[in-house]
Each structure stands twice: as C-alpha cells, then as structure tokens.
Short mmCIF file of C-alpha atoms in Angstrom, two decimals:
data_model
loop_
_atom_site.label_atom_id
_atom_site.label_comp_id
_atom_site.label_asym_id
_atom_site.label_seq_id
_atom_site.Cartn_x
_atom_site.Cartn_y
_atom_site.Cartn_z
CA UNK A 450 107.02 76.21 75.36
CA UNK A 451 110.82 77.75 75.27
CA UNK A 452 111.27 80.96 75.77
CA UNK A 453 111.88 81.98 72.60
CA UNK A 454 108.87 80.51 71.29
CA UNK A 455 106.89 82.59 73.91
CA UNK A 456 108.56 85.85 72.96
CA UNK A 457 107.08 84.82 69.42
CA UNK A 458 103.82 84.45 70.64
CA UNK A 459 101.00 86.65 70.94
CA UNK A 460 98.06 86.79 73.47
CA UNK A 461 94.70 85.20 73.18
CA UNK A 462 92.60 87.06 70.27
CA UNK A 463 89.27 87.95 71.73
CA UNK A 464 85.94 88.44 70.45
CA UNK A 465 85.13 88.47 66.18
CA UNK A 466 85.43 92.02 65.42
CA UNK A 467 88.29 93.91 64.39
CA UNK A 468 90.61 96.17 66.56
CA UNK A 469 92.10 99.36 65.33
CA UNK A 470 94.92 100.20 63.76
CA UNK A 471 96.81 100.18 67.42
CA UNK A 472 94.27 97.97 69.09
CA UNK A 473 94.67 100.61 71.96
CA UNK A 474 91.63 103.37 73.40
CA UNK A 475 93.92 105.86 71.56
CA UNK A 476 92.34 104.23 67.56
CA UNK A 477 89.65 106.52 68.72
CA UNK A 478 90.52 109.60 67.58
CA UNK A 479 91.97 112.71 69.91
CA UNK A 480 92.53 110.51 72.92
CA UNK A 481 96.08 110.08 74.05
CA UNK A 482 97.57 108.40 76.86
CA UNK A 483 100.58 109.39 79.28
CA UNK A 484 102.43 107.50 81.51
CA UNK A 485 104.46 108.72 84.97
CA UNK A 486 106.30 105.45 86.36
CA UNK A 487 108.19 105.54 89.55
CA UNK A 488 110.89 101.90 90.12
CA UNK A 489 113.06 102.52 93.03
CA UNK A 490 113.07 99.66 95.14
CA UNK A 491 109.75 99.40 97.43
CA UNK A 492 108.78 102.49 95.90
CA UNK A 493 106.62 100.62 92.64
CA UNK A 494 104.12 102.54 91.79
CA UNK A 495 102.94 105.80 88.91
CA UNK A 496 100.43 107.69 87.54
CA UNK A 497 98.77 106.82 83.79
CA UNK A 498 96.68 109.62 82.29
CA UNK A 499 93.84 109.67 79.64
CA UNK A 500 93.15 112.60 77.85
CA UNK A 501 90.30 113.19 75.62
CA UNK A 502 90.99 115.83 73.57
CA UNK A 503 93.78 118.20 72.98
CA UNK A 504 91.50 120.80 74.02
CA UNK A 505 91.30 122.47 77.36
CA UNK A 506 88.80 119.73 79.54
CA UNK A 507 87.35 122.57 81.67
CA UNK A 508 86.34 124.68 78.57
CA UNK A 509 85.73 121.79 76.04
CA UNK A 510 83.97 118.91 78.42
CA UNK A 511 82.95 115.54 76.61
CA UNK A 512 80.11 113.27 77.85
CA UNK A 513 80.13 110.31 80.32
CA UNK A 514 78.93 108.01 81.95
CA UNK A 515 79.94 105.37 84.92
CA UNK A 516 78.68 101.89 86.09
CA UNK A 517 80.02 100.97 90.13
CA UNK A 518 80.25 97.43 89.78
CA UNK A 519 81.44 96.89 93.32
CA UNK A 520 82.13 100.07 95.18
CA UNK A 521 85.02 99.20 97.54
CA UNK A 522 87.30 102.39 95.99
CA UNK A 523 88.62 105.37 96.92
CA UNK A 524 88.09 107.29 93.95
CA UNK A 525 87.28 111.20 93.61
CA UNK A 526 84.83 112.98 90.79
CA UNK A 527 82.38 110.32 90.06
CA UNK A 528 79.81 111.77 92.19
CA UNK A 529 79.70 114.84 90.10
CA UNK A 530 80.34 112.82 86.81
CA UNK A 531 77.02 110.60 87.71
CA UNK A 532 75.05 113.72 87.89
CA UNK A 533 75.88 115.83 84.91
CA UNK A 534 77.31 112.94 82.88
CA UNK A 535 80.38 115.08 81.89
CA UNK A 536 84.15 114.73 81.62
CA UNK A 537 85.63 118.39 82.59
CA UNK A 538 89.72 116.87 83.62
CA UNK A 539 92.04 113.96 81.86
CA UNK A 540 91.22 110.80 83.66
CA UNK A 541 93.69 110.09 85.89
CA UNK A 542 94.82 106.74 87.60
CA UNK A 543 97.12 105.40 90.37
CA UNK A 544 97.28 104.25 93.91
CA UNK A 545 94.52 104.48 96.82
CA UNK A 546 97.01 106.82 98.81
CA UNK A 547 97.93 109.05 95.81
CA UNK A 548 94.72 109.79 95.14
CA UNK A 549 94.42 113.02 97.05
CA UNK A 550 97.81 114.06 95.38
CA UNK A 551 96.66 114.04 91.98
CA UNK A 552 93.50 115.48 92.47
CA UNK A 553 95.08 118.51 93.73
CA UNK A 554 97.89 118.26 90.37
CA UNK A 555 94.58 118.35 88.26
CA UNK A 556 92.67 121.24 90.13
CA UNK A 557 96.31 123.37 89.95
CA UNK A 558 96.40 122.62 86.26
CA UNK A 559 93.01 123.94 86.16
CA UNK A 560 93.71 126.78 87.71
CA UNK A 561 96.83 127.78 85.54
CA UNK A 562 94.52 127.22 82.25
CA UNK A 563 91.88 129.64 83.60
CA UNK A 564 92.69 130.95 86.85
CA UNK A 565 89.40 132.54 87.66
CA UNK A 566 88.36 128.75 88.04
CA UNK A 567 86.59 128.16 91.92
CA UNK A 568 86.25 132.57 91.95
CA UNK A 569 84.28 134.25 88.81
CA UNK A 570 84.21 130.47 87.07
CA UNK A 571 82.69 127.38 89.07
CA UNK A 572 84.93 124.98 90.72
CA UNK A 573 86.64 122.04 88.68
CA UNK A 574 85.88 118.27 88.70
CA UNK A 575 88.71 116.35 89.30
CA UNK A 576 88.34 112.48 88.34
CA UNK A 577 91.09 110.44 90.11
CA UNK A 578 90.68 106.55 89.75
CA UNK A 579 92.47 104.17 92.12
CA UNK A 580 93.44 100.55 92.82
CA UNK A 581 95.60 99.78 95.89
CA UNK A 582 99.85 98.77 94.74
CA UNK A 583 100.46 98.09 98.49
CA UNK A 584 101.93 94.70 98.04
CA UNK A 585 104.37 95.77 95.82
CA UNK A 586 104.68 99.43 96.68
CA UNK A 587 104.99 101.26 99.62
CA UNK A 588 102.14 103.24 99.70
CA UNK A 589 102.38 104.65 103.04
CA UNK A 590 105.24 106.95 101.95
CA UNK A 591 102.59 108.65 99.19
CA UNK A 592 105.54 109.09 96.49
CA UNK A 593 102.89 110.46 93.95
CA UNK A 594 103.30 113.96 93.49
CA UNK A 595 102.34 117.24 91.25
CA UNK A 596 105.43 116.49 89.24
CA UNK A 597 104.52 113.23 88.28
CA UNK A 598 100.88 113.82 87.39
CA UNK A 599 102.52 116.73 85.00
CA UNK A 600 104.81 114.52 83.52
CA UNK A 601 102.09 111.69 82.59
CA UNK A 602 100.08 114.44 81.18
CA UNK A 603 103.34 115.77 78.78
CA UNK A 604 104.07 112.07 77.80
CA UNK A 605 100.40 111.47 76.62
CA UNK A 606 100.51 110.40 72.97
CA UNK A 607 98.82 107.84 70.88
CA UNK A 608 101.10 105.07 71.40
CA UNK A 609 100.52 103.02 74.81
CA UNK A 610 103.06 101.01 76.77
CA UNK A 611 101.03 98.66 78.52
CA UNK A 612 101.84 96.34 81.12
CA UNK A 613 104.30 97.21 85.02
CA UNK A 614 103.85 101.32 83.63
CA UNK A 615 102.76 104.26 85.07
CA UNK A 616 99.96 103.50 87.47
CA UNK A 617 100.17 99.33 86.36
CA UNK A 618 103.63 99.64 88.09
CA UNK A 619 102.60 97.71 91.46
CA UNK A 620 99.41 96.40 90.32
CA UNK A 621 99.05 92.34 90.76
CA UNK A 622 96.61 90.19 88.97
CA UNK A 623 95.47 86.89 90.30
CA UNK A 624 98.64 86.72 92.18
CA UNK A 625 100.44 87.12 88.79
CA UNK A 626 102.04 91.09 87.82
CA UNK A 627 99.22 93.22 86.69
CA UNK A 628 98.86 96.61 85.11
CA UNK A 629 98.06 98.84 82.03
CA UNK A 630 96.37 97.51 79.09
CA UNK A 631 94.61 98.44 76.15
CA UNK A 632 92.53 97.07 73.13
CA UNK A 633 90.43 98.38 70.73
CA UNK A 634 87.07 97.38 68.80
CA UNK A 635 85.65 98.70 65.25
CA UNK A 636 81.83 98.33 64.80
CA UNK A 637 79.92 98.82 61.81
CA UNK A 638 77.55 101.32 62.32
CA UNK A 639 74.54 103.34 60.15
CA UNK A 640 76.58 102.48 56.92
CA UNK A 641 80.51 102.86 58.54
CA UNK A 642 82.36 102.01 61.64
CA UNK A 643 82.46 103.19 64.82
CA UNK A 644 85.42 102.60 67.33
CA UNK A 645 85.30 101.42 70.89
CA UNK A 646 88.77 101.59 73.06
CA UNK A 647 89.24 99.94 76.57
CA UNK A 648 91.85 100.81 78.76
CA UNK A 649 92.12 99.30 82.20
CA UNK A 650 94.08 98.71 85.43
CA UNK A 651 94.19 95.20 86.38
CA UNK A 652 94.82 94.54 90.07
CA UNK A 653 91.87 91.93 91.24
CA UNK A 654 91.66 88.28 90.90
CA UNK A 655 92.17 84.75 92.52
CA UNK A 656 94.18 82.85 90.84
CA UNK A 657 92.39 79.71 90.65
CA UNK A 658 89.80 81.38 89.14
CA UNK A 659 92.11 82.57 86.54
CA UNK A 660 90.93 82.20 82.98
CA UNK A 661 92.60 83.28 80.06
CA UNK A 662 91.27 83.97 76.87
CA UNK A 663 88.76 81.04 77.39
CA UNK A 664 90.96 78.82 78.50
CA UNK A 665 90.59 77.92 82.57
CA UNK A 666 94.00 77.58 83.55
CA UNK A 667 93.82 78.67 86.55
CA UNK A 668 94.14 75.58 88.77
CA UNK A 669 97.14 74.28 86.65
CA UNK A 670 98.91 77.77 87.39
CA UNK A 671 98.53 77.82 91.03
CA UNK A 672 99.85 74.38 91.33
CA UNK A 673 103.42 75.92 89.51
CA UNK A 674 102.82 78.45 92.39
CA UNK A 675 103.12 76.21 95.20
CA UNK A 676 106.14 76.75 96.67
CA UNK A 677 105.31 80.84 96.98
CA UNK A 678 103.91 80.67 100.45
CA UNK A 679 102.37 84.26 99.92
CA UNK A 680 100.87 83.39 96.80
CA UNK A 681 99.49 80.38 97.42
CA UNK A 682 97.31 82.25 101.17
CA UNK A 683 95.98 85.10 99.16
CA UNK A 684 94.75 82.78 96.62
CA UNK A 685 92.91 80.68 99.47
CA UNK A 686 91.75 83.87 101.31
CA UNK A 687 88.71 86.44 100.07
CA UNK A 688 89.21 89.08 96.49
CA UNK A 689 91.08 91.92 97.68
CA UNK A 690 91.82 93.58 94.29
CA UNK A 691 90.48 96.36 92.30
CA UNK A 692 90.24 96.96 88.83
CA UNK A 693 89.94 100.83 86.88
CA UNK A 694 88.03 100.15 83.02
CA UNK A 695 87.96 102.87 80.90
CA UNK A 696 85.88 103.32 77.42
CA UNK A 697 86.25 105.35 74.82
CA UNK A 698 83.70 105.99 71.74
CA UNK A 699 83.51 107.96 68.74
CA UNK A 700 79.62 106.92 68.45
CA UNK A 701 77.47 109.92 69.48
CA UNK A 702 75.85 109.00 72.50
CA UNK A 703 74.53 110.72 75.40
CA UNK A 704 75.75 110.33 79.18
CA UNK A 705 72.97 107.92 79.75
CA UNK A 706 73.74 105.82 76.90
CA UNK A 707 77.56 106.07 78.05
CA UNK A 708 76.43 104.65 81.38
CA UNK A 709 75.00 101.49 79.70
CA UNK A 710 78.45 101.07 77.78
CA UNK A 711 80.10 101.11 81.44
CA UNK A 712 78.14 98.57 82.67
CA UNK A 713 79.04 96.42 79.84
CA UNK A 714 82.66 96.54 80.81
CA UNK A 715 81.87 94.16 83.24
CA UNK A 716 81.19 91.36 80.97
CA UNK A 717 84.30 91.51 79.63
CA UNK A 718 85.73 91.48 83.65
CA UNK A 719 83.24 88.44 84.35
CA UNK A 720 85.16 86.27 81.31
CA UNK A 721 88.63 86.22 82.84
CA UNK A 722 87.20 84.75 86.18
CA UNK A 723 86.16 87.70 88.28
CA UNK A 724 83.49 87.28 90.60
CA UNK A 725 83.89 91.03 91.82
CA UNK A 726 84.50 89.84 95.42
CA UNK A 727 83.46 91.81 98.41
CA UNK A 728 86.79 93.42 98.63
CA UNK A 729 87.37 94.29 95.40
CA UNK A 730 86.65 97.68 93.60
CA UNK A 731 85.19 97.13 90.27
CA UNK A 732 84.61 100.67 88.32
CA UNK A 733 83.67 101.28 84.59
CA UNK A 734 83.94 105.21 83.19
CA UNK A 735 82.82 105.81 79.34
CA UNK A 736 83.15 108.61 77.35
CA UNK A 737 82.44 109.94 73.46
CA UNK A 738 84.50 112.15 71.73
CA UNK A 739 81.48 112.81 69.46
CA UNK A 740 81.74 116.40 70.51
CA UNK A 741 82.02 118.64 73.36
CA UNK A 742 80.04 120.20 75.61
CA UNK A 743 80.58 124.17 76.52
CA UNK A 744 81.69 125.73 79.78
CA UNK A 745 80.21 128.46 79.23
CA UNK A 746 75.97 129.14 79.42
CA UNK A 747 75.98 131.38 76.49
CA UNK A 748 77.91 129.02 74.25
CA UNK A 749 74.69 127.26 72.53
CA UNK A 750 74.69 123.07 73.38
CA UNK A 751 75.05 121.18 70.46
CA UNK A 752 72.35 119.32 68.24
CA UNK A 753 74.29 115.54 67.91
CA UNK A 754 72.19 112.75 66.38
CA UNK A 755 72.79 110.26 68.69
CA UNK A 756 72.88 106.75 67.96
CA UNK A 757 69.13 105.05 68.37
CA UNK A 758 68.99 102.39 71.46
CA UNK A 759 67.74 99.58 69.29
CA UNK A 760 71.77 99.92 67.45
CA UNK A 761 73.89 100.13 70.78
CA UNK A 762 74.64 96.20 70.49
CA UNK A 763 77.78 96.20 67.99
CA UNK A 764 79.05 99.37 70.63
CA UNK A 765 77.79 96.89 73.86
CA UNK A 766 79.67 93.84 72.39
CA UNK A 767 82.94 95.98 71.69
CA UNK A 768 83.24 97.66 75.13
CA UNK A 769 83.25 93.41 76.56
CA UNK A 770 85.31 92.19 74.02
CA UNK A 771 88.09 95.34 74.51
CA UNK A 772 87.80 95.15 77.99
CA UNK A 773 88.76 91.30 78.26
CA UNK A 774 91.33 91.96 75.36
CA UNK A 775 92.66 94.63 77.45
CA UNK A 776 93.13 92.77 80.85
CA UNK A 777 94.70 90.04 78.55
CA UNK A 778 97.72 92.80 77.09
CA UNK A 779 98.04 93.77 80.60
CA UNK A 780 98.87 90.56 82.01
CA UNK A 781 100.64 89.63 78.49
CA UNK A 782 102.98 92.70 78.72
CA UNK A 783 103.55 92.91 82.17
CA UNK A 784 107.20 91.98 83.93
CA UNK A 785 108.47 90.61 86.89
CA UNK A 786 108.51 92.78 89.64
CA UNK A 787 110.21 92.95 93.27
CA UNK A 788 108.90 95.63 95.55
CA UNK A 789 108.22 96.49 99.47
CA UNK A 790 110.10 93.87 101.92
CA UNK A 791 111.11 91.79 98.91
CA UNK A 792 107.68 91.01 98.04
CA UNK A 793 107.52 89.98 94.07
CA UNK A 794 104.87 89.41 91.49
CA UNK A 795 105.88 87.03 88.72
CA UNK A 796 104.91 87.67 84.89
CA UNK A 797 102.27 85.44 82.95
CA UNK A 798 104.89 85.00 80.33
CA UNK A 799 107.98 84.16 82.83
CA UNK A 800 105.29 81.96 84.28
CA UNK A 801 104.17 80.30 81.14
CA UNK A 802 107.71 79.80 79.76
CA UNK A 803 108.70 77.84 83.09
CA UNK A 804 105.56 75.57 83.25
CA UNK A 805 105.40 74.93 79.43
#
C-alpha cells in the first residue's frame, strides 16, 4: 500500500450499527471534550478532559457507574463513585505521576464555583484517570499542572482530535503510538434511538497479540519490528500497559445499570488482543446524561423511567462495539513520536505504509 493510498484509507468499520453524526462520545448530547497537550522533547505527555454537561458538576451531578477490570492504576475518585454511583467533576485523564496534580486543579475549580465547598458544603469528588507515558515522557519531572488541566477544560467542545493529544500524547499501544480515541453507537430503543459514545486511552498491549479490526496481524507486524531492539523485549516480556474507557449514554439508566455498561467495555478491549495482563490497568467509567442528580437535600430527586433490564442488549452491544472502534481511531490517528532518551513509538499508519 503507498502512502497515498493509506492517507485515503479509513480504519476497520466495527460492529453493524450505526455511529453518530461524529462517531465520537460527544454524538451524545451535552458532553464535550478538551484537550491540554504538552511536546517538548522528553516532556510527551497532557491532560484530555470529559465534561458532561455545561452545567456546574458539583451542583448538577449525573449517574455512574465503573467496572475494574484489572486494578493495577493509580487513579483517584472511584472509590466514592462506586458507592454513590455519581459523577460530581469532568473526568479527567493523564499520566500516573500527574495524577495528584489534577486532582487538586479539579478540587480548586470546585472551590472557585462554590467556595463554601469542604466548609458549609461537603467536600468534592475528584475523578482523575491514569495510564503511565513513561516511555515516551518523562514523568518524573510531573510537567502536569493547574494550568493545563484549565486549559483542557476551556478547549472542551464537541469536536475530538484523537490520536498523540492531550493525555494520548506518550501513550504506546502494542509497541505501536497509542492515545485518544473515540467512536460512537446509535441503538434503537422503545420506538427511537439511543446513543452510546466510547472514549478511551490506549496504552496496553503486546504486539503479537495485536489484532486489528478482526484481522490478527500481529505476528506479521512484529516481524517489520525486528530490528527495534526495544520493541521487539517488551513484546517478549509480561503486559505492562494500561488502558482508561469511558461511556457515555443518553438511555436513562441508573448507576447500577451504568456499572453493567462498564463491564461491557471490556469486550470490546478483549477483541483487539488484550488479555488484561497482570501489569496492566484495565478501567471502564459510564455515565447517562439522562438527567442530573441535585446537590442539594431539599432539591426533590427525580422520577426517570429507566430503561427495563430485559432491553439493555442494543446499549451492551454498543458500549463493545465503540470501545473497539475507539482503540482502532486511536491507533489509526496517532503519529510518530520521539520522547525521553530518544525513545520513539512508530504510527500504525507509518507502519502499514512501509510493510505494505
């Protein structure tokens, strides 16, 4: 395949049902995405931001749920999110070492929307997701900072750069340049369509395992990787990655329903040749946009009809299907990258137009 005819090309097309309009988690309506992305030499790395709402999190929460597929992470605010199944902060994602960083970025932004928060109002929820850049990035000097969380959160907008962006920036995928993607899934529903949208960050995988849209091509892609010495150890040695999946609904559903979405993330993960390997940290966080929930005790609940269990297949099949679209447009859109000590992470398509 020349080059040209690869930059013609599109990625595999998973799954039978239709995406959205952007086949991104934003074709759910309300949620936008930001992107922070810092490229200066060994310092690869970012922060990627998923917003909800336009409305304030704290005051406005939506509900959740979250499946630990393998729990070798680092992240902050699931513990709370597990027991009252609620969103109450953007989700945010980047590195293992920035976690700390942006967790304090979203309690100060907290804080400067309603700054009675942790005195007269209960303490915020921060929900910081991470996957560790540290081949590419340099994570020891913790570049991450308030400024960069704020300017993911002001860039947040329906359209989604995927690939080497904002939190993706360092990210490798079976020894290949990993990052952002996104996908989307429509579902028909009680007489009209729902949406499911996936968002991930791809950092995990073996490349011989690698499959791609079906298609085990692995083996044959490792082989054009011989002569990268690094490469070719970590794809002999144990799973050391991570990977961050993200669901978002417009189907009513409850936190406990949202939990069983999660899970189903990882179905989508399993097709593309994970084995979620002892060091790898596998997380799934879904939420619905169906409405909010109040801050406030005498703001009354609200009565949803929520969608009856024996109908959550079309949503289960969607969250796989967007999922393994997603990782797909991450590796699809991703570039080349050289980080830390020279160390570089090749591109699927660079790959694929050198090997044919």
């Amino acid at each position: 395949m020349s080059a040209r005819d690869l930059a013609a090309a599109a990625p595999p097309r998973i799954g039978l049902l239709d995406a959205g309009p952007l086949d991104a988690i934003t074709d759910v309506a309300g949620v936008t995405v930001g992107h922070a992305t810092l490229d200066d030499g060994a310092v690869q790395t970012g922060v990627t931001v998923i917003h909800p709402h336009a409305l304030d999190p704290y005051r406005n929460k939506v509900p959740a749920g979250a499946a630990v597929i393998n729990g070798f992470g680092k992240s902050v605010g699931l513990v709370q999110l597990e027991e009252l199944g609620q969103l109450e902060t953007p989700i945010a994602l980047t590195n293992t070492f920035s976690v700390p960083a942006v967790a304090q970025a979203q309690i100060r932004d907290c804080v400067r929307a309603n700054p009675e928060t942790g005195r007269a109002l209960p303490t915020v929820n921060p929900l910081v997701l991470e996957c560790n850049d540290g081949f590419l990035n340099d994570i020891q000097r913790m570049a991450v900072g308030d400024d960069h969380y704020r300017a993911a959160c002001e860039s947040a907008c329906a359209q989604v750069p995927q690939g080497a962006v904002g939190a993706g920036r360092g990210m490798s995928s079976f020894q290949l340049k990993g990052g952002i993607g996104t996908a989307s899934r429509r579902v028909p529903l009680a007489g009209g369509h729902r949406t499911v949208g996936a968002l991930v960050l791809a950092n995990y995988g073996l490349l011989p395992n690698f499959v791609w849209g079906g298609a085990a091509i692995g083996a044959t892609l490792a082989d054009a990787l011989e002569a990268e010495a690094e490469a070719r150890a970590a794809a002999a040695g144990p799973e050391k990655g991570s990977i961050i999946m993200v669901l978002a609904t417009d189907a009513p559903l409850d936190a406990r329903q949202l939990a069983r979405l999660a899970r189903r993330a990882a179905a989508g993960l399993a097709r593309t040749g994970s084995v979620y390997g002892h060091g790898s940290g596998d997380i799934a966080v879904a939420f619905s946009t169906a409405y909010t929930l109040p801050h406030l005790p005498e703001d009354a609940m609200p009565a949803v009809p929520l969608v009856h269990e024996s109908l959550l297949d079309g949503l289960f099949q969607a969250a796989a299907d967007s999922v393994e679209q997603a990782i797909v447009n991450a590796l699809w859109h991703a570039e080349t990258v050289t980080g830390r000590d020279g160390h570089r992470r090749q591109a699927l398509r660079d790959l694929l137009a050198r090997t044919g």
